[in-house]
GROMACS .gro file of C-alpha atoms in nm:
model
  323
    1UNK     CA    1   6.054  -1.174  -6.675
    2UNK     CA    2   5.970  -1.450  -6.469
    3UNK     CA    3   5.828  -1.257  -6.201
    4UNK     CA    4   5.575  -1.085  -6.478
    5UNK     CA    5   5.522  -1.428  -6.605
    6UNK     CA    6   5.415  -1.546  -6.231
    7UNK     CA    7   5.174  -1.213  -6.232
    8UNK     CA    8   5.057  -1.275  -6.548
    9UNK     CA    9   4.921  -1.629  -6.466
   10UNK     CA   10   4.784  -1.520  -6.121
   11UNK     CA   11   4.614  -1.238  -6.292
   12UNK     CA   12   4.466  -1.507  -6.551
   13UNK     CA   13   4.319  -1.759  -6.211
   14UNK     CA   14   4.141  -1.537  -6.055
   15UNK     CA   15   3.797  -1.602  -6.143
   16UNK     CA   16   3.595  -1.330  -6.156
   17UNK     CA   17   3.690  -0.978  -5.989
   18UNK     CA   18   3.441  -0.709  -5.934
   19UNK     CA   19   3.553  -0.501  -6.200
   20UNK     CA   20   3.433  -0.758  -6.460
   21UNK     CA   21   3.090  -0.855  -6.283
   22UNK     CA   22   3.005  -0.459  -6.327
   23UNK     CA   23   3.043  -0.564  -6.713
   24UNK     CA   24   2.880  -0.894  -6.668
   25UNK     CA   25   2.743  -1.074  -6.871
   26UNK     CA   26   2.901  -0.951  -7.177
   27UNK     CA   27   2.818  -1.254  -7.415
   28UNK     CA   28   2.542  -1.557  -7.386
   29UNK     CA   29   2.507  -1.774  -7.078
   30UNK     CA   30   2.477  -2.143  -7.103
   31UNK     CA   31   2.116  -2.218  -6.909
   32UNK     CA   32   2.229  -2.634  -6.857
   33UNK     CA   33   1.938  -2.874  -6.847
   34UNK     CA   34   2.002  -3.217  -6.709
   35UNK     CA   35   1.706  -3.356  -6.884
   36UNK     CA   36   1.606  -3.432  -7.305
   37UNK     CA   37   1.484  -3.194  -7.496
   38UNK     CA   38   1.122  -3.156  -7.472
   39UNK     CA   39   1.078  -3.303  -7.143
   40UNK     CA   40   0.873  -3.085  -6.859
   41UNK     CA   41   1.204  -2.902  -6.710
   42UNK     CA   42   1.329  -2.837  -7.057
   43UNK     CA   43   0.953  -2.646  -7.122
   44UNK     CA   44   1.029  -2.431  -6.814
   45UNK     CA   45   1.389  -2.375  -6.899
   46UNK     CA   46   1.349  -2.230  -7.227
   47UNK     CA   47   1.058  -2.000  -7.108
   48UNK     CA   48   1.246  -1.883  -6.821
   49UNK     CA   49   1.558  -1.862  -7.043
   50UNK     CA   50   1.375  -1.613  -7.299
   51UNK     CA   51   1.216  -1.394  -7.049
   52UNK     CA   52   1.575  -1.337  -6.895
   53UNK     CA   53   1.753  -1.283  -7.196
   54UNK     CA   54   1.594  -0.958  -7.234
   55UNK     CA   55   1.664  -0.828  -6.851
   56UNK     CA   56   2.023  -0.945  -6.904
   57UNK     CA   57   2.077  -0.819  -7.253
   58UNK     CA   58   2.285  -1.171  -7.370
   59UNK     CA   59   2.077  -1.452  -7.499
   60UNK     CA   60   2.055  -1.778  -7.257
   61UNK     CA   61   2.093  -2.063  -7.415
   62UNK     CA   62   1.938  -2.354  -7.290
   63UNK     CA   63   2.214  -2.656  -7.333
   64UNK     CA   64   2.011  -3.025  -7.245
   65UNK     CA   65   2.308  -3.267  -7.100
   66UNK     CA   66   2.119  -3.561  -7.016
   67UNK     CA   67   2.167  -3.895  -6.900
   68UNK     CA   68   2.219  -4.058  -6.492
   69UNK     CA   69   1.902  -3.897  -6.378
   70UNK     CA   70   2.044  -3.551  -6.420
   71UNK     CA   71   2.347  -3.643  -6.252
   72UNK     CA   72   2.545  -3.579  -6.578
   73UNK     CA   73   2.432  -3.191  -6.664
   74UNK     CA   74   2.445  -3.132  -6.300
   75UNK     CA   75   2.855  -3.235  -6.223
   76UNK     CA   76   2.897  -3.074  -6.548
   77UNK     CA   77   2.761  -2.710  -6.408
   78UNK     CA   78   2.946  -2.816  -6.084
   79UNK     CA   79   3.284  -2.810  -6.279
   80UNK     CA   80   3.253  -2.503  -6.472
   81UNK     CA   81   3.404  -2.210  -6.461
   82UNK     CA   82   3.249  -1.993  -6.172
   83UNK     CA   83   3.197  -1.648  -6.385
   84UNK     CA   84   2.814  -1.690  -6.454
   85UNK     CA   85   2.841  -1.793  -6.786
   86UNK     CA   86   2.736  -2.134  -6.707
   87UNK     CA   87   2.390  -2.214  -6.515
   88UNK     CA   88   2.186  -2.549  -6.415
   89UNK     CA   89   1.829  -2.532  -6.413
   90UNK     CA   90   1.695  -2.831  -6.244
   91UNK     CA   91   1.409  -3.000  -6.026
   92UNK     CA   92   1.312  -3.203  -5.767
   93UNK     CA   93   1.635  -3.465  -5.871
   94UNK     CA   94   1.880  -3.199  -5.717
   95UNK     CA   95   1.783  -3.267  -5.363
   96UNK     CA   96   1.720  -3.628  -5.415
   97UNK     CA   97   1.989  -3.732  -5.583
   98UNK     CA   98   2.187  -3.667  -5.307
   99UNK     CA   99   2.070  -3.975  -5.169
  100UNK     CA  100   1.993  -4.169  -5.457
  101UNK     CA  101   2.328  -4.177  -5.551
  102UNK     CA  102   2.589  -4.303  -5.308
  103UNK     CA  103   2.906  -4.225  -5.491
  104UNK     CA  104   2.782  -3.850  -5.686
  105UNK     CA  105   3.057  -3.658  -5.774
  106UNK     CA  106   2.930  -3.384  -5.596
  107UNK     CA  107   2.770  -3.246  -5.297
  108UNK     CA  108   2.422  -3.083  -5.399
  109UNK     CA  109   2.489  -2.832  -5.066
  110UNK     CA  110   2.811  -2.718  -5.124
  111UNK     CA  111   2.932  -2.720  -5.471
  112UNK     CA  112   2.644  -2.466  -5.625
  113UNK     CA  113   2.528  -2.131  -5.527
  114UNK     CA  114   2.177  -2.068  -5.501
  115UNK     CA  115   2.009  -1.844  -5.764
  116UNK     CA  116   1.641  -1.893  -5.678
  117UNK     CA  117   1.330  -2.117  -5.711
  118UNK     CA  118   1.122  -2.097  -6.021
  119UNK     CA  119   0.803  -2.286  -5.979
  120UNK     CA  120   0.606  -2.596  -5.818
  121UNK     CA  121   0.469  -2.829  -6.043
  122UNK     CA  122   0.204  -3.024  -5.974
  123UNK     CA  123   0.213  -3.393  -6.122
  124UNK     CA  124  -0.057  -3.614  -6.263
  125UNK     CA  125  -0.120  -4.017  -6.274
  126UNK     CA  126  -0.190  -4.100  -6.676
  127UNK     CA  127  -0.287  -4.436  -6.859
  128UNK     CA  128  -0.288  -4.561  -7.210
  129UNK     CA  129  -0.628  -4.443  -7.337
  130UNK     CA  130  -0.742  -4.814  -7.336
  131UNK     CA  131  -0.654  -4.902  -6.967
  132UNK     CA  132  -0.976  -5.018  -6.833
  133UNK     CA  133  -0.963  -4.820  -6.499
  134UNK     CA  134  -1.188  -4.508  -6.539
  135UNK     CA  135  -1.150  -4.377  -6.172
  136UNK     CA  136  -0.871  -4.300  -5.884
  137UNK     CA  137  -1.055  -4.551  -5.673
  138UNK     CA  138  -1.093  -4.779  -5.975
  139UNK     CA  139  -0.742  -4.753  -6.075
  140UNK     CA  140  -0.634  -4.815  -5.752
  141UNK     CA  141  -0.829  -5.224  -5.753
  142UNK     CA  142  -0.674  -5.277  -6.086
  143UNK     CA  143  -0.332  -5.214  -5.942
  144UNK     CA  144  -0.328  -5.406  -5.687
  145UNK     CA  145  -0.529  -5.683  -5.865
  146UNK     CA  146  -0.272  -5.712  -6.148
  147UNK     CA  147   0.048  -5.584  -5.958
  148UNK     CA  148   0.358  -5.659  -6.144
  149UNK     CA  149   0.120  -5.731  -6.496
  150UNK     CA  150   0.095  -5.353  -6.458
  151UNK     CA  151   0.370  -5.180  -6.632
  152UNK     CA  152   0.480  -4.823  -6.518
  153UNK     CA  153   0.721  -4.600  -6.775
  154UNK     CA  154   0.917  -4.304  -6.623
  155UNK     CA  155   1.249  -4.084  -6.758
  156UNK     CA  156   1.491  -4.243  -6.593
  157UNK     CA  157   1.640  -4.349  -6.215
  158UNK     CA  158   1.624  -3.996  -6.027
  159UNK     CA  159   1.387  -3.832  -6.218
  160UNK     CA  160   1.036  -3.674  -6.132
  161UNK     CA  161   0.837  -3.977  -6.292
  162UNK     CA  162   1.020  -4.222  -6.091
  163UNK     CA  163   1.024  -4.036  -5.751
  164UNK     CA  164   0.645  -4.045  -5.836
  165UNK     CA  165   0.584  -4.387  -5.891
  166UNK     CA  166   0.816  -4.462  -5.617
  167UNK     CA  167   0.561  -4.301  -5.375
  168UNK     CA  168   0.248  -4.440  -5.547
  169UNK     CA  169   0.374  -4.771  -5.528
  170UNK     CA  170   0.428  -4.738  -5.156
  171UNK     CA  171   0.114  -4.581  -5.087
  172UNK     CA  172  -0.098  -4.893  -5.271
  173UNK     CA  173   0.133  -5.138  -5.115
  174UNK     CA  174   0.141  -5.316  -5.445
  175UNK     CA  175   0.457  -5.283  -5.671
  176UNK     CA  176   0.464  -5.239  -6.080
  177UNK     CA  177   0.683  -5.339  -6.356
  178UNK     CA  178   0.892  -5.034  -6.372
  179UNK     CA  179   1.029  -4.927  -6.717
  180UNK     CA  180   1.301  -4.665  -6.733
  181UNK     CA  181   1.317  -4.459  -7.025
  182UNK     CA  182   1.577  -4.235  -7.179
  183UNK     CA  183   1.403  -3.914  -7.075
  184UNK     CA  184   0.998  -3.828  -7.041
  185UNK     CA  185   0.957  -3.813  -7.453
  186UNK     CA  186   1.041  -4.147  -7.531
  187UNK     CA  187   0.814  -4.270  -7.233
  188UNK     CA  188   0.533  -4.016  -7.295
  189UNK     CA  189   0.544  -4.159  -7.671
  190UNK     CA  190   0.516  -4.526  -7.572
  191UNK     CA  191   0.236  -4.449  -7.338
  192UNK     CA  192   0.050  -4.240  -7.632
  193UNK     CA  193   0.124  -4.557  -7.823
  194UNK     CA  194   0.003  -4.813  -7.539
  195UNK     CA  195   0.334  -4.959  -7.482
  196UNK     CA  196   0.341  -4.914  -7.119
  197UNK     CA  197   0.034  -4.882  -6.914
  198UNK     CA  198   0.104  -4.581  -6.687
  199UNK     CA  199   0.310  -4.282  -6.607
  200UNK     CA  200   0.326  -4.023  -6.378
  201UNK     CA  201   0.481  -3.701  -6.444
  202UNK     CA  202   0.436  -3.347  -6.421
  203UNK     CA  203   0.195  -3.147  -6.546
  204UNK     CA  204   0.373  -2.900  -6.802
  205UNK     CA  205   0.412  -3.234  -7.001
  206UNK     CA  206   0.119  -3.413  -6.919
  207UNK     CA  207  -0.161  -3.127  -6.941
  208UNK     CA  208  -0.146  -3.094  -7.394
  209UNK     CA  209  -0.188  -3.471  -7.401
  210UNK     CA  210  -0.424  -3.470  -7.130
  211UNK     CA  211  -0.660  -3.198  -7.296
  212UNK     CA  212  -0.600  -3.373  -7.660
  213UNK     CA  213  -0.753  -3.683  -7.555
  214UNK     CA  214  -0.440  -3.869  -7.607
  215UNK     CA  215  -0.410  -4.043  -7.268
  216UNK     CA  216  -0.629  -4.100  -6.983
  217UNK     CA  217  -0.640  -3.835  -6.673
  218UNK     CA  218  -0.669  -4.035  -6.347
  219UNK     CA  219  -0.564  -3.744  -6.069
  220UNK     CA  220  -0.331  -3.494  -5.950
  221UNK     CA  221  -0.112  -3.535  -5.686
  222UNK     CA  222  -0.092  -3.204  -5.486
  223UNK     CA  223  -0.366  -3.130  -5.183
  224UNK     CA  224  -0.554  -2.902  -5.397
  225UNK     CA  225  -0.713  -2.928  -5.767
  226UNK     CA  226  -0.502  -2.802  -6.117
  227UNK     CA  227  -0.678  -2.481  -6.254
  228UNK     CA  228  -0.539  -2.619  -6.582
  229UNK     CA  229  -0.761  -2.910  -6.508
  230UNK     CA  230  -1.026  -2.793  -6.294
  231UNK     CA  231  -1.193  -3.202  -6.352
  232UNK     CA  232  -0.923  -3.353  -6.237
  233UNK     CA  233  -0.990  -3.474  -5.866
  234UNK     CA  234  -0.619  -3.525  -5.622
  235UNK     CA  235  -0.566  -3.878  -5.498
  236UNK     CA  236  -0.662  -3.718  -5.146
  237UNK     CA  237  -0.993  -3.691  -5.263
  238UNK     CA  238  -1.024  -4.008  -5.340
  239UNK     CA  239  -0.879  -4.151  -5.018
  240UNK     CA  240  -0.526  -4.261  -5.156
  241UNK     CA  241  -0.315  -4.104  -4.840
  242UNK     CA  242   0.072  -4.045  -4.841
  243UNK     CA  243   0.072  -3.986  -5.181
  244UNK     CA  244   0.144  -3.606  -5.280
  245UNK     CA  245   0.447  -3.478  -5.448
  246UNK     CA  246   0.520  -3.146  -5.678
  247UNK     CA  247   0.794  -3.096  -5.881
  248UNK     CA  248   1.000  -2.777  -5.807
  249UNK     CA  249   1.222  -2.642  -6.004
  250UNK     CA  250   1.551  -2.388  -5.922
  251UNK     CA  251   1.841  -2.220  -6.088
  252UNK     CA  252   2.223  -2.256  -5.975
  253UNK     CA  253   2.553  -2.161  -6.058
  254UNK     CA  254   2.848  -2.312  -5.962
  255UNK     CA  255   3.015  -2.264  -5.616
  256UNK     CA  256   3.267  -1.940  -5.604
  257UNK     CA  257   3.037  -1.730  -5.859
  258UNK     CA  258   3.066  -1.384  -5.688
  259UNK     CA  259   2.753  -1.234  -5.494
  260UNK     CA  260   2.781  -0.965  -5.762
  261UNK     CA  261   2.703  -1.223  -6.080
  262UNK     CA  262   2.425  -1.427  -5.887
  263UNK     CA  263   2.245  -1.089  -5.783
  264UNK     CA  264   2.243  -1.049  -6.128
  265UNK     CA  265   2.144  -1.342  -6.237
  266UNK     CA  266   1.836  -1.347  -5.959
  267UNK     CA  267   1.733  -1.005  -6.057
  268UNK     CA  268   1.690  -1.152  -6.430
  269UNK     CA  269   1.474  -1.489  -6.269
  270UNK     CA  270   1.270  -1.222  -6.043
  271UNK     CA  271   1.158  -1.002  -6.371
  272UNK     CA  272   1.097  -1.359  -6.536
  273UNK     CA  273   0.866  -1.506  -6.298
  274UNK     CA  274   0.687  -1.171  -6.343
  275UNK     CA  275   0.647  -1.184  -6.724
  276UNK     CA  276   0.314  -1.185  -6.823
  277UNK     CA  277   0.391  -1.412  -7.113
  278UNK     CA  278   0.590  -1.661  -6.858
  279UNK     CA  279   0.269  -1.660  -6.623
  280UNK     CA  280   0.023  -1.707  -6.919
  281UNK     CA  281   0.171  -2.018  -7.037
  282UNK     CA  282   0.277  -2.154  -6.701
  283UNK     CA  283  -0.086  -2.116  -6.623
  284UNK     CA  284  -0.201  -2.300  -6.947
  285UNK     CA  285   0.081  -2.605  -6.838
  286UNK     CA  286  -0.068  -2.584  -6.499
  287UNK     CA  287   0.140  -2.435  -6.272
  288UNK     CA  288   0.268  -2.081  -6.159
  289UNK     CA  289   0.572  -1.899  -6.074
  290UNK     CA  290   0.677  -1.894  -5.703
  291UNK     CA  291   0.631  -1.584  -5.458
  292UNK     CA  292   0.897  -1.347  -5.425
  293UNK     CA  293   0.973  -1.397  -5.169
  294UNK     CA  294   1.055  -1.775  -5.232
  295UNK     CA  295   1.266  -1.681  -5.570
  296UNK     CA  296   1.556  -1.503  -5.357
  297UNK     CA  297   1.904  -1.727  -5.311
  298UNK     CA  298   1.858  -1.711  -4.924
  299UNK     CA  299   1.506  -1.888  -4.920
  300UNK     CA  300   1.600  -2.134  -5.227
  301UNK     CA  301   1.924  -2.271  -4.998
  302UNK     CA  302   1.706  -2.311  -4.717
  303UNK     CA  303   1.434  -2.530  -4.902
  304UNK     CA  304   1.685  -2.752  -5.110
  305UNK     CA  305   1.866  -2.849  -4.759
  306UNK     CA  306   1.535  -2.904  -4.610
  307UNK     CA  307   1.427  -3.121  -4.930
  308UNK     CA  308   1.728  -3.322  -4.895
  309UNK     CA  309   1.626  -3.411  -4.545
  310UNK     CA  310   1.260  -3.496  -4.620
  311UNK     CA  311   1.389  -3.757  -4.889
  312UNK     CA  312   1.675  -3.892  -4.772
  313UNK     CA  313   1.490  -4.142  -4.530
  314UNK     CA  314   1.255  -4.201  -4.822
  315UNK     CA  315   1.456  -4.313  -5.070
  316UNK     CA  316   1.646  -4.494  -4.776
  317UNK     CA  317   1.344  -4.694  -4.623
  318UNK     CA  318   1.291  -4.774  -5.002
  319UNK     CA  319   1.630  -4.911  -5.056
  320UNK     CA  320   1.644  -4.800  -5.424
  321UNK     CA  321   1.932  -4.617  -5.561
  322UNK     CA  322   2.070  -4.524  -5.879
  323UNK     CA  323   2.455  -4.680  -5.833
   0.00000   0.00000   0.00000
């Protein structure tokens, strides 16, 4: 008895054996987003998440877990049970919180597997519709005339809008009252409502509000003009240098999910990001899906590690962290 007692709990700790990933999935995935509801990732979450639902034939849920700059939703996929039921979708913060945070729970290149990039977002530099600037190169004077008088809202330590305005600051050489929010909805609302006098943040949030005339457009910061918003000009154009930064965004699952599961999983993501309906409305939020060739595991490992080496003496020579 004890002996088929001992088997009986071996049988039940083995994770996931290849017998069951042949069934897999057999009921709805948790798609974890480390970010509010209604924020930019959450937008790209829930349209990946519907598009995928249909290759995998089980509904994935999005699940928001916010809080700590996505710390919090991301130790929480980093915990769970390896069997592909539970999946993080996040951005930029993944590689950079590596360094941002000195004592994370986790290691960012070790304790997930790799299911594959999603999409680069551009970002965009908004104002309170009455900020006085009208230009890059006028917004740029008022900055560094007013400095600290100028107050800056993001979502949060670690997230996009902060990395942001991070790098703008160091590229005018002129800091900002910084204002950290609870997520990009409550800071996107106080900006609507002139609260806060600027924000940066990516352009799947940014681009509705932009268009409605409910904040002023200042520039984008990739090399190359938004097709979203063809009138937008870059801060390159303008002359503003060291100051360009897109938000990417990939899916994980947690470290000992079998090759079997996360082929499965990156077939679904592959199908996704070539969903007309996913493409349509990326392209109205100003963005697009990535290449194929950048969507598989192999090339989404590669990028995070080399992401975490492009920040890390960033956020070092900055001397800003989030503990």
């Amino acid at each position: 008895m004890v002996v088929l007692a001992c088997a009986a709990l071996a049988a039940l700790a083995i994770p996931f054996s290849p017998a069951r990933a042949q069934t897999y999935p057999d009921r709805p995935i948790t798609m974890v987003v480390p970010f509010a509801a209604g924020g930019p990732t959450d937008t790209v979450a829930r349209l990946i998440a519907e598009s995928m639902s249909k290759t995998l034939g089980q509904q994935v849920v999005v699940e928001n877990v916010g809080g700590a700059g996505g710390t919090r939703g991301a130790g929480q996929v980093a915990k769970a049970a390896p069997d592909g039921y539970t999946i993080l979708l996040h951005h930029i913060g993944q590689a950079t919180s590596a360094t941002l945070y000195r004592k994370l729970p986790y290691n960012v290149l070790t304790d997930f597997v790799e299911i594959g990039l999603v999409t680069d977002v551009p970002m965009t530099v908004i104002g309170k519709k009455d900020l006085p600037p009208t230009t890059i190169t006028e917004l740029v004077s008022y900055v560094k005339e007013n400095k600290e008088k100028v107050i800056y809202g993001n979502a949060g330590v670690g997230s996009a809008s902060h990395l942001c305005g991070m790098l703008l600051m160091s590229a005018l050489a002129s800091p900002m009252t910084t204002v950290p929010y609870q997520g990009t909805g409550p800071a996107m609302n106080d900006l609507v409502g002139g609260q806060i006098d600027l924000m940066c943040d990516q352009s799947t949030n940014t681009t509705g509000q932009i268009k409605a005339g409910k904040v002023k457009a200042y520039g984008v910061t990739t090399p190359t003009r938004v097709k979203s918003l063809p009138d937008l000009p870059t801060f390159g154009e303008s002359g503003v240098k060291n100051f360009e930064v897109a938000v990417w965004h990939g899916a994980y699952a947690p470290k000992g999910t079998s090759p079997e599961v996360v082929a499965k999983l990156n077939n679904a993501l592959r199908v996704a990001l070539q969903d007309p309906k996913v493409i349509a409305r990326f392209a109205d939020l100003g963005t697009e899906p990535v290449s194929q060739d950048r969507a598989s595991p192999e090339a989404h490992k590669a990028f995070l590690e080399a992401e975490v080496a492009k920040w890390k003496p960033i956020i070092e020579q900055a001397g800003i962290y989030a503990d």
